[in-house]
Tab-separated table of C-alpha atoms in Angstrom:
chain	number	residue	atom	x	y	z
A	1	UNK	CA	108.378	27.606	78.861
A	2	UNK	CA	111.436	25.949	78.209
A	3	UNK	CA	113.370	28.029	81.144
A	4	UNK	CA	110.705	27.117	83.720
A	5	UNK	CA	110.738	23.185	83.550
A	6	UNK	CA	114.966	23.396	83.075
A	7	UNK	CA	115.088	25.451	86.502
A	8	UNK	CA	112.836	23.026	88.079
A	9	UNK	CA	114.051	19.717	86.838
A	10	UNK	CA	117.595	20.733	87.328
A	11	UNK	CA	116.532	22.240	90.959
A	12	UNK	CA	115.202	18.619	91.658
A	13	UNK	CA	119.019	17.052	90.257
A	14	UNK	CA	120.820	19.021	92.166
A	15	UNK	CA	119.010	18.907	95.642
A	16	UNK	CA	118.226	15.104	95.649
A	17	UNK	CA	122.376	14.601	93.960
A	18	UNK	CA	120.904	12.766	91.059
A	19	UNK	CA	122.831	14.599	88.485
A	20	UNK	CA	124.850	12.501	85.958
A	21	UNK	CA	127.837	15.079	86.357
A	22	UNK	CA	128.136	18.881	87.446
A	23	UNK	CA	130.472	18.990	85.031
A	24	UNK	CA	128.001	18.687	81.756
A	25	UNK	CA	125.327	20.624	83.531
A	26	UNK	CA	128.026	23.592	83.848
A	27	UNK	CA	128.692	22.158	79.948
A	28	UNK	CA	124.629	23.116	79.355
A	29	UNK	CA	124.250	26.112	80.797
A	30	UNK	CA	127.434	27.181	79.531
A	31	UNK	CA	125.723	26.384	75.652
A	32	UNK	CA	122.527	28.152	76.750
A	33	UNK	CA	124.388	30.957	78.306
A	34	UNK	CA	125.708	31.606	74.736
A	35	UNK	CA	122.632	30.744	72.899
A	36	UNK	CA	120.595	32.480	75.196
A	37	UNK	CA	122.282	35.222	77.000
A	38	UNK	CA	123.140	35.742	80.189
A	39	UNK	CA	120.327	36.462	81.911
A	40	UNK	CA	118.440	33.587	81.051
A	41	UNK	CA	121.247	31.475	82.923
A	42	UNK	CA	121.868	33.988	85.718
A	43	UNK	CA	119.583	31.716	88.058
A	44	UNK	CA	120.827	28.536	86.716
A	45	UNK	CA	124.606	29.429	87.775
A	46	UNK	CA	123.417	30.847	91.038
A	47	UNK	CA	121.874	27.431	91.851
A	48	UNK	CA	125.242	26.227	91.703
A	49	UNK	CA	126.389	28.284	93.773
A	50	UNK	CA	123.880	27.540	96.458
A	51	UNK	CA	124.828	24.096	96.421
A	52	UNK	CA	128.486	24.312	96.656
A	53	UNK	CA	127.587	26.731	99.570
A	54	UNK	CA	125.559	23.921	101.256
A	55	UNK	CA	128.284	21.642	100.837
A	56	UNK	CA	130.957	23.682	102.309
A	57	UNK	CA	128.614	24.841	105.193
A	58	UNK	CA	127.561	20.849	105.974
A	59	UNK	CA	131.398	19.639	105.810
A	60	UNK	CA	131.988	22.681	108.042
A	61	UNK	CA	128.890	21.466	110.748
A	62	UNK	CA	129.846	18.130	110.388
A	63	UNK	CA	133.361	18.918	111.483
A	64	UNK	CA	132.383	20.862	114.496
A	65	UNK	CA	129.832	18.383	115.345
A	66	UNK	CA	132.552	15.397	115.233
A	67	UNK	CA	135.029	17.806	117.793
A	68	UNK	CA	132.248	18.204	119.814
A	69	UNK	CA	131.279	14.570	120.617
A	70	UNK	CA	134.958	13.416	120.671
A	71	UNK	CA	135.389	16.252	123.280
A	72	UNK	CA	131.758	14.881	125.546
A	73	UNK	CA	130.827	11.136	126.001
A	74	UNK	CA	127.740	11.433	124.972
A	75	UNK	CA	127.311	10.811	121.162
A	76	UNK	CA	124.162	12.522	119.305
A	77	UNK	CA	123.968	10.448	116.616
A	78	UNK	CA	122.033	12.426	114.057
A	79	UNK	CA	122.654	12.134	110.614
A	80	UNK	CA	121.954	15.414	108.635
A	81	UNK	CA	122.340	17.016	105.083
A	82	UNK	CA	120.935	20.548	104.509
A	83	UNK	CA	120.995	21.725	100.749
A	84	UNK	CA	119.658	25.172	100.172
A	85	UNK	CA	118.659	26.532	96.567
A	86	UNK	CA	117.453	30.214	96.563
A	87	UNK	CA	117.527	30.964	93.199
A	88	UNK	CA	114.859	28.965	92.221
């Protein structure tokens, strides 16, 4: 029971950024990883990796998409973020 509403709430911190620090959620699941085992934080870790992913992929579009109107005249002017979690 416990597992379930930690993966979800912490799902919800990381996608909408509301976290207090990555750092003491790494801190947490690092505890529960040795309370717990490993598989019960398997997910949990994976989650961060999906977000660093996102982030690296966004800074990556958001560069491309900043050569691309400095190259043309025309200027989009779309403001995106895409976070992905699939270890939910």
């Amino acid at each position: 029971v416990f597992e379930a509403f930690y993966k979800k709430d912490l799902a919800k911190r990381l996608l909408l950024g509301k976290s207090a620090s990555y750092d003491l959620e790494k801190v947490m699941i690092a505890k529960l990883k040795s309370e717990c085992g490993s598989q019960f934080t398997n997910k949990l870790e994976g989650m961060f990796k999906d977000i660093d992913l996102s982030k690296d992929l966004m800074s990556s579009f958001l560069l491309h998409q900043q050569k691309s109107e400095s190259s043309s005249s025309a200027s989009v002017g779309v403001e995106m973020n895409v976070f992905i979690l699939t270890t939910v």
